[in-house]
GROMACS .gro file of C-alpha atoms in nm:
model
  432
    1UNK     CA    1 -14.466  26.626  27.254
    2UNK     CA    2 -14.205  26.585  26.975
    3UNK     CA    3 -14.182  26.189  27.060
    4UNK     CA    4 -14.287  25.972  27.304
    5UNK     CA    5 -14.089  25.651  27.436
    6UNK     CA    6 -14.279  25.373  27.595
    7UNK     CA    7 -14.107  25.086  27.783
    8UNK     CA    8 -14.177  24.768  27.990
    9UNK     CA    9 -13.864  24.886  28.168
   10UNK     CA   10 -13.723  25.244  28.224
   11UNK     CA   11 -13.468  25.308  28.504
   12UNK     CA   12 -13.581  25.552  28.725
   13UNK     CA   13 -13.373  25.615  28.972
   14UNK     CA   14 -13.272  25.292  29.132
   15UNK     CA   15 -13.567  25.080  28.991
   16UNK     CA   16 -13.685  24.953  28.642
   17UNK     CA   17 -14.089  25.050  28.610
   18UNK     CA   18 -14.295  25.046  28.292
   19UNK     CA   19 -14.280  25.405  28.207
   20UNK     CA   20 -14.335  25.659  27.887
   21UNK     CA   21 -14.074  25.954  27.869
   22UNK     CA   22 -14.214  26.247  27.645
   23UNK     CA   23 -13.960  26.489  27.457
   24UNK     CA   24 -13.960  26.802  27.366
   25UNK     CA   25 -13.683  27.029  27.219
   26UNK     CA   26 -13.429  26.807  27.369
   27UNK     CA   27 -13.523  26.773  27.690
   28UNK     CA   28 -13.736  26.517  27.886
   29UNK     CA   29 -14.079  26.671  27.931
   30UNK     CA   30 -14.287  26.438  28.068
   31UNK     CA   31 -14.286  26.092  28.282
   32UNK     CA   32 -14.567  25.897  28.315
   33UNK     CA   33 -14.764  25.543  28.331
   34UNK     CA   34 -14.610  25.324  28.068
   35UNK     CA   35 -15.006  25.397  27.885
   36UNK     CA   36 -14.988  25.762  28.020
   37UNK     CA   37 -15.200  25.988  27.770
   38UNK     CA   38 -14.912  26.182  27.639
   39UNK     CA   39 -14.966  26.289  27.255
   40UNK     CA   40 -14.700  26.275  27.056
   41UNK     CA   41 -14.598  26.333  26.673
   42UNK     CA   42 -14.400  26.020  26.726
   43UNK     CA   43 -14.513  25.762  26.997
   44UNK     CA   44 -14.249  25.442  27.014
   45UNK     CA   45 -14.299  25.134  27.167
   46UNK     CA   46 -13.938  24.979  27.242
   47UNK     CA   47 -13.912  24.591  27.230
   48UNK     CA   48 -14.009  24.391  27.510
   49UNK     CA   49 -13.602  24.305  27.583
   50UNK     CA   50 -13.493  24.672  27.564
   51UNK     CA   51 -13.442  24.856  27.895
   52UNK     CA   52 -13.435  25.243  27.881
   53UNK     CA   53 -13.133  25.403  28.033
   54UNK     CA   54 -12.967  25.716  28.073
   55UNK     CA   55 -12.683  25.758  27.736
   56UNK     CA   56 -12.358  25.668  27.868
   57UNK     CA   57 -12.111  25.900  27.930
   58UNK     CA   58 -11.764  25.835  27.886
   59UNK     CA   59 -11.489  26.110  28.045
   60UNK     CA   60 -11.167  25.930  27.957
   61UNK     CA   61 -11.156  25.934  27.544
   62UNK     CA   62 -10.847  25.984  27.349
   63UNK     CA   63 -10.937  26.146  27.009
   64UNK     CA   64 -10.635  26.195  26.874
   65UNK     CA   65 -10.794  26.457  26.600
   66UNK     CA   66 -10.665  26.696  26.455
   67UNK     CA   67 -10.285  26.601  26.358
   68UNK     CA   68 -10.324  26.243  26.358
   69UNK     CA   69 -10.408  25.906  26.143
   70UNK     CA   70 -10.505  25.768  26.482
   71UNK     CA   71 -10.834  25.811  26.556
   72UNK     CA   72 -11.135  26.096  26.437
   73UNK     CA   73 -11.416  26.303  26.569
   74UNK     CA   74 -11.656  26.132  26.312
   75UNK     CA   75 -11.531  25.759  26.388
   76UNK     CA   76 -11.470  25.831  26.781
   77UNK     CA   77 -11.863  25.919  26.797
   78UNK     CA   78 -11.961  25.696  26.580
   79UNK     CA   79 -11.823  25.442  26.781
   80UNK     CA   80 -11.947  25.578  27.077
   81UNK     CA   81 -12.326  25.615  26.951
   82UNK     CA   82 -12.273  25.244  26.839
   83UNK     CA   83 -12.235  25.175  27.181
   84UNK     CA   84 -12.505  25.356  27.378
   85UNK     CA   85 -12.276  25.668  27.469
   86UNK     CA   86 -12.436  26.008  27.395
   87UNK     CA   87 -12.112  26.250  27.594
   88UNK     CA   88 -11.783  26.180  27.571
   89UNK     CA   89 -11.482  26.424  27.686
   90UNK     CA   90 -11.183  26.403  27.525
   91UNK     CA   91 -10.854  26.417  27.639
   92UNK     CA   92 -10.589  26.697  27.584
   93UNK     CA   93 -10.311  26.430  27.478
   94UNK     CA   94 -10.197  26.274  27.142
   95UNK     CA   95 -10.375  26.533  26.934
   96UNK     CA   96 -10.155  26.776  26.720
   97UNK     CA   97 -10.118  27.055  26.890
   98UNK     CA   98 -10.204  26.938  27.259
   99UNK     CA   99 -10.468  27.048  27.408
  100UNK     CA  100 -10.300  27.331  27.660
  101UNK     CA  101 -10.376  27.660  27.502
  102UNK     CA  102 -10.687  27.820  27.406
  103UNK     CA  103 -10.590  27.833  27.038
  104UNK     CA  104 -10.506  27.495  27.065
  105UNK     CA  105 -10.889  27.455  27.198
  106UNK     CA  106 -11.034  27.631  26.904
  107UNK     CA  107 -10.864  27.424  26.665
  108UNK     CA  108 -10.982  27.054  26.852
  109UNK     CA  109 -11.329  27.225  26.843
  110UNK     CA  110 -11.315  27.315  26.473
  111UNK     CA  111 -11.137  26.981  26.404
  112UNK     CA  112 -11.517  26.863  26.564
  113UNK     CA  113 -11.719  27.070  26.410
  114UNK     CA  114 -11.968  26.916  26.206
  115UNK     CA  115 -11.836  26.566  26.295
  116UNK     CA  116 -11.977  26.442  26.559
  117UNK     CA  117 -12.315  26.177  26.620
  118UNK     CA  118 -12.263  26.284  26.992
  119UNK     CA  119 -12.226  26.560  27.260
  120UNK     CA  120 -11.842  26.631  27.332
  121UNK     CA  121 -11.663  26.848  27.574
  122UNK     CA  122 -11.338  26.918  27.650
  123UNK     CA  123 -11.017  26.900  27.903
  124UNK     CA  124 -10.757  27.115  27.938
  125UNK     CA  125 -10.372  27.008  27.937
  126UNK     CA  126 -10.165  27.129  28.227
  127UNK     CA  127  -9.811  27.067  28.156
  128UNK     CA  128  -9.521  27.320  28.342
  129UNK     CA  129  -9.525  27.611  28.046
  130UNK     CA  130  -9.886  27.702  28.118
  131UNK     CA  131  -9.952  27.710  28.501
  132UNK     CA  132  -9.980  28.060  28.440
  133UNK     CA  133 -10.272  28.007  28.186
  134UNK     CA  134 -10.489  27.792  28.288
  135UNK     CA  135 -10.738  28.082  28.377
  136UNK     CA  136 -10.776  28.100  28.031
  137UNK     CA  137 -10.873  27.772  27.910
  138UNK     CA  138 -11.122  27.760  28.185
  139UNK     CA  139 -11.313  28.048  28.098
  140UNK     CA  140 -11.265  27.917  27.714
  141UNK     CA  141 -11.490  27.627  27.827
  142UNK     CA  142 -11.303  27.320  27.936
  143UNK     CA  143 -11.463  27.063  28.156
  144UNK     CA  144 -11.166  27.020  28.378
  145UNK     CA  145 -10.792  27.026  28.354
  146UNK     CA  146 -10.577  26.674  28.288
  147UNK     CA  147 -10.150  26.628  28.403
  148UNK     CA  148  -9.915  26.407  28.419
  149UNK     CA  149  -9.672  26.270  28.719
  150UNK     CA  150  -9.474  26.062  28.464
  151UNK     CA  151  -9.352  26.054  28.120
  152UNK     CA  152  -9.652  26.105  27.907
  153UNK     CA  153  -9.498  25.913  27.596
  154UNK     CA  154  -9.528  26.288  27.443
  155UNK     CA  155  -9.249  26.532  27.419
  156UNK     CA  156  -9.503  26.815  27.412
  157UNK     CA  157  -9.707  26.675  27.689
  158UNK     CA  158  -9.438  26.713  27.955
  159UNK     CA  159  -9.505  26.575  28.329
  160UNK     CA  160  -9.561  26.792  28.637
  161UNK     CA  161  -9.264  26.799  28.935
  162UNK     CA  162  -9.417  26.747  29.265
  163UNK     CA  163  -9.376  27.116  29.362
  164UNK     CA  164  -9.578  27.194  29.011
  165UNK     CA  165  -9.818  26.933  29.094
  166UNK     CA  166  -9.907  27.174  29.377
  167UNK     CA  167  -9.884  27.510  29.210
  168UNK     CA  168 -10.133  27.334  29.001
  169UNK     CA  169 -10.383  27.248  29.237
  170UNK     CA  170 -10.379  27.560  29.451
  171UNK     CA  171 -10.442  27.784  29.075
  172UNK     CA  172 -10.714  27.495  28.995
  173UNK     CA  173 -10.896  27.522  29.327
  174UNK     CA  174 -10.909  27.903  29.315
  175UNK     CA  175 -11.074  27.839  28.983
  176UNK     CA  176 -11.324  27.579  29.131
  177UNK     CA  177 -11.228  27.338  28.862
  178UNK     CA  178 -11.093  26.984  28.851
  179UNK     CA  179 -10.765  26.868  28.822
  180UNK     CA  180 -10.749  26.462  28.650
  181UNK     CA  181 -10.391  26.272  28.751
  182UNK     CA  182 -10.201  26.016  28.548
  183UNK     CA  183 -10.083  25.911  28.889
  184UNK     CA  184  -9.755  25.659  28.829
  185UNK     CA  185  -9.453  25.804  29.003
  186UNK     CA  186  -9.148  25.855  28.828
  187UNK     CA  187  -8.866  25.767  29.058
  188UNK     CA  188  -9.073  25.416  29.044
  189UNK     CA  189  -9.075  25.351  28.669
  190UNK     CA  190  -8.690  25.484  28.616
  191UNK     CA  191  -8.585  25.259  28.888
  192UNK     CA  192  -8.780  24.931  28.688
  193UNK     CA  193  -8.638  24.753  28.422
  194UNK     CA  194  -8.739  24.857  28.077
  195UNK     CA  195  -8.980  24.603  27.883
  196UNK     CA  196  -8.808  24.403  27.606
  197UNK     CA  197  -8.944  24.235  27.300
  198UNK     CA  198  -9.252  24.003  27.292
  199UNK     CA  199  -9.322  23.853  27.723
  200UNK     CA  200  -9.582  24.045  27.845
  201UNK     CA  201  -9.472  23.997  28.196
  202UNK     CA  202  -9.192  24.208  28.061
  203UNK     CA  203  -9.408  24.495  28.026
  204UNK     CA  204  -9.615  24.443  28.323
  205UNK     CA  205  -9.249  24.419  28.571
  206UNK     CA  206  -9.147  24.780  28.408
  207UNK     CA  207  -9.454  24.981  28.568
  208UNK     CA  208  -9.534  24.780  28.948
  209UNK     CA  209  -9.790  24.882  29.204
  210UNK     CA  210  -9.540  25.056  29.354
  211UNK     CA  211  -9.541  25.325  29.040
  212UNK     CA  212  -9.935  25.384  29.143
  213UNK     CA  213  -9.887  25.360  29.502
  214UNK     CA  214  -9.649  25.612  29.551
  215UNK     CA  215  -9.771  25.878  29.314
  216UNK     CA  216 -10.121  25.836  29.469
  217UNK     CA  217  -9.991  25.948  29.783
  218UNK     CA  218  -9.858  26.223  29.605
  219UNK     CA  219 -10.171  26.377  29.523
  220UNK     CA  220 -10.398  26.286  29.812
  221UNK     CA  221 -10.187  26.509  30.023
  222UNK     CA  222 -10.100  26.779  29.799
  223UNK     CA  223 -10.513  26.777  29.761
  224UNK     CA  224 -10.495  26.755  30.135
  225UNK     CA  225 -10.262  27.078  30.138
  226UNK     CA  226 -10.480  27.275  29.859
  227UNK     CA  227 -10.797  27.166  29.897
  228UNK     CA  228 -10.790  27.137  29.507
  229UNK     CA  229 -11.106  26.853  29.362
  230UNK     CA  230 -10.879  26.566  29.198
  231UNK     CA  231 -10.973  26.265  29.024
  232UNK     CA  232 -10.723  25.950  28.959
  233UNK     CA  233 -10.777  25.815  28.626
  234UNK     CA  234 -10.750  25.449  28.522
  235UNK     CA  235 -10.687  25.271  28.870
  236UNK     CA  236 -10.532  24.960  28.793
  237UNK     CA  237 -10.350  24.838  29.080
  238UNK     CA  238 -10.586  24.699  29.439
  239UNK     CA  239 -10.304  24.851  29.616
  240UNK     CA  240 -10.417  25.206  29.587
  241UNK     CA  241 -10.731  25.149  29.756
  242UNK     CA  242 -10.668  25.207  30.092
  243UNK     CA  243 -10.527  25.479  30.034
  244UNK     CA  244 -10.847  25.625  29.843
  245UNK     CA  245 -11.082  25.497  30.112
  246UNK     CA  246 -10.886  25.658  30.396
  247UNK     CA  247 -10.919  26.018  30.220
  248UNK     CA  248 -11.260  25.969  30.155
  249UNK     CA  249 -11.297  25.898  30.500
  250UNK     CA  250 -11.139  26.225  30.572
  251UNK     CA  251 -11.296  26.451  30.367
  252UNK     CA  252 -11.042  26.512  30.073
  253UNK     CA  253 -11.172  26.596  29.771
  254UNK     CA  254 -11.072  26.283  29.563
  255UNK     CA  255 -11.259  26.082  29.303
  256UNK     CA  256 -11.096  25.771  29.128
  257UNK     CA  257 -11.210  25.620  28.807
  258UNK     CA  258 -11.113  25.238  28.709
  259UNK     CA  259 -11.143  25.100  28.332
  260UNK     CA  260 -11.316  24.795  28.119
  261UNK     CA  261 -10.982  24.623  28.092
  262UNK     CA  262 -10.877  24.611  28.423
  263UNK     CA  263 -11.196  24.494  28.473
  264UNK     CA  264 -11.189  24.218  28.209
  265UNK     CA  265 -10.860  24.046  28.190
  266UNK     CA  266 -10.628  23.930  28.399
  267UNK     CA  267 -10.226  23.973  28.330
  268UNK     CA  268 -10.197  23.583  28.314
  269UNK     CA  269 -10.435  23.566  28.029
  270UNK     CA  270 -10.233  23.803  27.786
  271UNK     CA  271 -10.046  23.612  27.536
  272UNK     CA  272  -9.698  23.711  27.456
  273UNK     CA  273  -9.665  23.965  27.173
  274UNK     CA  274 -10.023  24.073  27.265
  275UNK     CA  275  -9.951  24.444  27.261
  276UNK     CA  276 -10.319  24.521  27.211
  277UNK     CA  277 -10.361  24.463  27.566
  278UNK     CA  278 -10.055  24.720  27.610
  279UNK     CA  279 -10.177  25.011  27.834
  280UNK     CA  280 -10.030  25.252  28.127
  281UNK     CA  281 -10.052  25.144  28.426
  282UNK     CA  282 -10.114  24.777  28.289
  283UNK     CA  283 -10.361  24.518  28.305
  284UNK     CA  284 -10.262  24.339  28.633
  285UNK     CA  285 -10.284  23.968  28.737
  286UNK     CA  286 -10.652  23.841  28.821
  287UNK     CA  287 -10.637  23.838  29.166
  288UNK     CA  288 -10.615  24.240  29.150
  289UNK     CA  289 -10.936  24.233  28.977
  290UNK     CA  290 -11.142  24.124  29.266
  291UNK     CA  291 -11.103  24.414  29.492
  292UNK     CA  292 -11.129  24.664  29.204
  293UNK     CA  293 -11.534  24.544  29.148
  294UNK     CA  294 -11.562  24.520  29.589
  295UNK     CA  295 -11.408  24.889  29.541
  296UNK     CA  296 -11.671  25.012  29.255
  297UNK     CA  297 -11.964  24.852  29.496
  298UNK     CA  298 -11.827  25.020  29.797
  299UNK     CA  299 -11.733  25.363  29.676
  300UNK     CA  300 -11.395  25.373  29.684
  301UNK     CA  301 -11.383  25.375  29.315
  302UNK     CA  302 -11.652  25.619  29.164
  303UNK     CA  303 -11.715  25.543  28.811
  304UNK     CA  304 -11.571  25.371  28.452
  305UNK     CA  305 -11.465  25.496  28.170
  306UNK     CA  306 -11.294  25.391  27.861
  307UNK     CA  307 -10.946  25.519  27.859
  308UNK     CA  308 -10.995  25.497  27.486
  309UNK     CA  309 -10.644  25.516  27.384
  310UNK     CA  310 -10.640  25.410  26.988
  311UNK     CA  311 -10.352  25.424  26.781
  312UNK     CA  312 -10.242  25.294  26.433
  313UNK     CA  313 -10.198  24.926  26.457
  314UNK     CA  314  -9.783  25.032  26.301
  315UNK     CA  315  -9.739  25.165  26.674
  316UNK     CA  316  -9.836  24.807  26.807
  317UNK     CA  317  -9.500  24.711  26.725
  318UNK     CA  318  -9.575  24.366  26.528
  319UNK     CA  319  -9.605  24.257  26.943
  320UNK     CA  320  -9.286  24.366  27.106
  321UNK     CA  321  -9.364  24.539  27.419
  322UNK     CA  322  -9.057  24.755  27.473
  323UNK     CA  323  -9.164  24.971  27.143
  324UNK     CA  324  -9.570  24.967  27.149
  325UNK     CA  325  -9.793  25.225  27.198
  326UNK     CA  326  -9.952  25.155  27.555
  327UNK     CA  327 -10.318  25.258  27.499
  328UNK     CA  328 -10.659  25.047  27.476
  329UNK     CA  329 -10.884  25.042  27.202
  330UNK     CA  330 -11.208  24.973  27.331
  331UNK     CA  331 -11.474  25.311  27.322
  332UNK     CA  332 -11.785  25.109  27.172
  333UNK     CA  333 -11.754  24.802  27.390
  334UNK     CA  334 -11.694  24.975  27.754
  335UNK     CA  335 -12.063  24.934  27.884
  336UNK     CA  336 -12.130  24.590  27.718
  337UNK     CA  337 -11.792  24.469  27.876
  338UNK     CA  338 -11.884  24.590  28.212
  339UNK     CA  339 -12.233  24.476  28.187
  340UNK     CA  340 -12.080  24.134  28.115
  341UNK     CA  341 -11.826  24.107  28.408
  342UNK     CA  342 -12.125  24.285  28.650
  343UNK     CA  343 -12.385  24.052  28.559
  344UNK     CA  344 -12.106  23.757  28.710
  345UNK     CA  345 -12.063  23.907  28.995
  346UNK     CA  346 -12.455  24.018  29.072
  347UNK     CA  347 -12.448  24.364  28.991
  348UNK     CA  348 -12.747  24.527  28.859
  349UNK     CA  349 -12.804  24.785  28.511
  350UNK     CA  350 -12.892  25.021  28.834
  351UNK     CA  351 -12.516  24.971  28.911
  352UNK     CA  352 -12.414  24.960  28.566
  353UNK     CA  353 -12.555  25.345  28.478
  354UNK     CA  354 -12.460  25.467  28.838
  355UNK     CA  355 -12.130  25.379  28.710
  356UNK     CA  356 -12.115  25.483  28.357
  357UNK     CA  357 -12.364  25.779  28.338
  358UNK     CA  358 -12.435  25.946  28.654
  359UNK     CA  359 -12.124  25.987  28.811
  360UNK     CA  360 -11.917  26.070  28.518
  361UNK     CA  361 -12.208  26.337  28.431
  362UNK     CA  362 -12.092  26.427  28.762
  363UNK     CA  363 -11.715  26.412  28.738
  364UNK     CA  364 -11.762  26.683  28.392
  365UNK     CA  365 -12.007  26.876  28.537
  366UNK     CA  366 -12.282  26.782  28.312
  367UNK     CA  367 -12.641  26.824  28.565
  368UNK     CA  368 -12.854  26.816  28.288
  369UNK     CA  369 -12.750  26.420  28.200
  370UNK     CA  370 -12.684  26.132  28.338
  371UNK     CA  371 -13.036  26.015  28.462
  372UNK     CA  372 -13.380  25.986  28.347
  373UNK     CA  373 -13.601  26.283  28.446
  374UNK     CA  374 -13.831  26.551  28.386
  375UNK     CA  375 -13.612  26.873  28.271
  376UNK     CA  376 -13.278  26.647  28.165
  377UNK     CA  377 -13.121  26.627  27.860
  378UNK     CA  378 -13.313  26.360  27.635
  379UNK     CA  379 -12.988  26.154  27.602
  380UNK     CA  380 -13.105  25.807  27.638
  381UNK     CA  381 -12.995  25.464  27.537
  382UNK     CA  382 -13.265  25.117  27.448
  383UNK     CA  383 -12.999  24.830  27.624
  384UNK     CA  384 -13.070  24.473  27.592
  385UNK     CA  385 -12.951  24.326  27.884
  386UNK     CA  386 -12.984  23.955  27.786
  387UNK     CA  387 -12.825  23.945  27.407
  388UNK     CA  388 -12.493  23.798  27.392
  389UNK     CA  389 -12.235  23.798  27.036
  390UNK     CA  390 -11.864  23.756  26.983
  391UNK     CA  391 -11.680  24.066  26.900
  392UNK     CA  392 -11.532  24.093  26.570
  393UNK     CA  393 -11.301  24.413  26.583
  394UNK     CA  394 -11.355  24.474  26.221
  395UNK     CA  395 -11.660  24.560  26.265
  396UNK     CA  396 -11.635  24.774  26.535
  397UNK     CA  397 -11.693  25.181  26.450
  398UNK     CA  398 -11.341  25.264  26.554
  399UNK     CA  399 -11.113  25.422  26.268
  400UNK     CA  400 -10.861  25.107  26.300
  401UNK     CA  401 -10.955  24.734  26.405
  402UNK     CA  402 -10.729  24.707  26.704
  403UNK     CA  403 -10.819  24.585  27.045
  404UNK     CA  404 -10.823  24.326  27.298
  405UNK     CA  405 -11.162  24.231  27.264
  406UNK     CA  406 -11.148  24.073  26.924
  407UNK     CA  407 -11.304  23.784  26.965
  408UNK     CA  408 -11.467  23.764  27.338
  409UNK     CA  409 -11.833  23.705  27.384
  410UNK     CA  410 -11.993  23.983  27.543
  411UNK     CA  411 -12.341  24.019  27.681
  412UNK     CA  412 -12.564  24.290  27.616
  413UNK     CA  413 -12.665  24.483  27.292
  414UNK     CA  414 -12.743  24.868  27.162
  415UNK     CA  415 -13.091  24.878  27.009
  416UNK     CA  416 -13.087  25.264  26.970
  417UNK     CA  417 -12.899  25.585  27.112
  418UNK     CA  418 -13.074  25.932  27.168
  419UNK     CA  419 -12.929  26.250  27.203
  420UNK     CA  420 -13.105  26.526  27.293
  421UNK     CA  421 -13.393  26.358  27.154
  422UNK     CA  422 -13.240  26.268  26.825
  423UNK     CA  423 -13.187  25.911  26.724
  424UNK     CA  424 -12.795  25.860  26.686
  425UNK     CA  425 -12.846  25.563  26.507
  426UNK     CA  426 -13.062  25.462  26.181
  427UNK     CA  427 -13.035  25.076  26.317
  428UNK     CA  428 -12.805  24.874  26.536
  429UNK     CA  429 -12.457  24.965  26.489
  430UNK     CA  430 -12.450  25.199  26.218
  431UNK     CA  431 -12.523  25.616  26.302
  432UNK     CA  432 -12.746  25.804  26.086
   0.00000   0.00000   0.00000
């Protein structure tokens, strides 16, 4: 073997076992007793507090790179590394050109090239000048394809009509791919008042439940109709849930992700002119947050991810609401800030990776990660579960120090990050 790992605690499966995982050219080779005989030209003993876990993977991350000051390939994985994520798939929006063309693709991936401490993959942008196309990004390699219901915030990011939400899903399901919804409905958010200046309950009364609710319904029956695979990112609103659970129970095709922040905060925490905590659909009052967690331990929700949505702090507006960028940043913290809000509510790090590595490995069609065993990817991550620090966005790997966590105590802490075998980081926090 190449290396060997030894821990007092590996997740394996469902259960944490004293275990040694051999590597070899990337791959997991070998399981064993935690003093299996397993030579190695490296053999690593991991601290008594670490616990050895699948690398996160995060399927909702907004790059921004090339043709922006936002946010990079290098400081993105960085970032991402820093906090225990070895995939990440990045989102066809905010980049310069969008990501809805194959040359478009090529240029992202060169934009990457060279750049990155992780594994990244791709989704394609479906917007209503390339329904005829989207043959061609799939066989150019995307994971998946991404729309919109609503305004995007991006004049070259246009939103799908209702009839080209389904022209969309019947081309995507011939393909066998995936189709990811921005689902807030139109008609709702044109018929809400605008958000003015610095009240965050401003923001929050210009995109309701209602915005979710409807546009949900939307595309569990047009994925009813088709027969199309969809997946609802960022589920913010409790509302939506029954509506998830009865497809499920039906036999649609539908996934639904939720995020950290909904997660976190509550809408009665956010202080006015707090346009970090500015994102589409919003943060929602505390009582919403309840059923989200019943939903991720029932299955109604499927998985977490970051909605990484950076920006330069200019487009924060100096904290009026009715001209900042609505977008999160937050890609290092997601696990430790789930971790922290799971732990309260007696979820386990079984629960944790279910949640942020399997399923998502899942959702991009990525078999080869997402757990621990023999003939996987050797993308792992050494997790203290019990550490617990104050965030200092400053400090964080992100390209700008903007983000609602700045200051919060979180639980949990990155001791190291492997991909495919390779450390990602030379010690805590920093890649190599």
């Amino acid at each position: 073997m190449e290396c060997v790992l030894r821990a007092d605690r590996v997740l394996l499966g469902e259960h944490l076992v004293p275990a040694s995982v051999g590597i070899n050219d990337g791959c997991i080779a070998f399981l064993g007793d935690l003093d299996a005989d397993c030579p190695a030209a490296q053999d690593c003993r991991l601290p008594a507090a670490a616990v050895l876990l699948p690398g996160f993977v995060d399927t909702h991350v907004h790059i921004n790179d090339p043709g922006t000051d936002w946010e990079g390939f290098a400081t993105a994985t960085a970032a991402a590394a820093a906090g225990g994520i070895t995939t990440i798939v990045d989102m066809p929006l905010d980049s310069d050109p969008v990501t809805t063309s194959v040359a478009a693709l090529r240029m992202k991936e060169s934009a990457a090239e060279g750049n990155c401490a992780i594994a990244v993959g791709y989704w394609g942008g479906v917007v209503p000048d390339n329904l005829d196309r989207l043959a061609e990004l799939a066989q150019a390699g995307v994971r998946g394809f991404k729309c919109f219901l609503a305004d995007s915030g991006n004049p070259n990011f246009p939103h799908l009509t209702s009839e080209q939400l389904r022209t969309a899903m019947v081309r995507i399901a011939e393909l066998d791919s995936l189709l990811l919804v921005h689902a807030e409905s139109p008609a709702v958010l044109d018929a809400s008042p605008r958000p003015v200046g610095r009240r965050y309950r401003s923001f929050l009364a210009s995109r309701p439940d209602a915005a979710e609710e409807d546009a949900v319904g939307l595309v569990v029956d047009t994925a009813r109709e088709t027969g199309a695979r969809v997946h609802i990112v960022h589920v913010s609103s409790a509302r939506v849930l029954p509506v998830l659970a009865a497809a499920k129970a039906d036999g649609i095709a539908v996934t639904a992700e939720t995020c950290p922040h909904y997660l976190t905060f509550g809408a009665e925490e956010i202080p006015d002119g707090g346009t970090e905590f500015a994102a589409c659909p919003p943060i929602r009052d505390g009582a919403n947050r309840e059923p989200l967690w019943a939903a991720l331990g029932d299955g109604t929700l499927d998985l977490v991810v970051s909605d990484h949505s950076p920006c330069h702090p200019r487009h924060k507006a100096a904290g009026d609401f009715g001209r900042a960028f609505g977008g999160v940043s937050s890609l290092q913290l997601g696990p430790r800030a789930v971790w922290t809000q799971a732990v309260a509510r007696g979820f386990g790090i079984a629960e944790l990776s279910r949640w942020m590595s399997e399923r998502p490995a899942e959702l991009a069609g990525y078999p080869d990660r997402g757990r621990i065993a023999v003939g996987l990817r050797a993308d792992l991550c050494a997790f203290d579960p019990d550490t617990e620090d104050i965030v200092r966005a400053a400090e964080l790997r992100h390209r700008h120090p903007v983000g609602p966590y700045d200051g919060v105590r979180l639980r949990g802490s990155v001791l190291q990050t492997w991909v495919a075998g390779v450390p990602a980081l030379s010690r805590i926090g920093e890649p190599v």
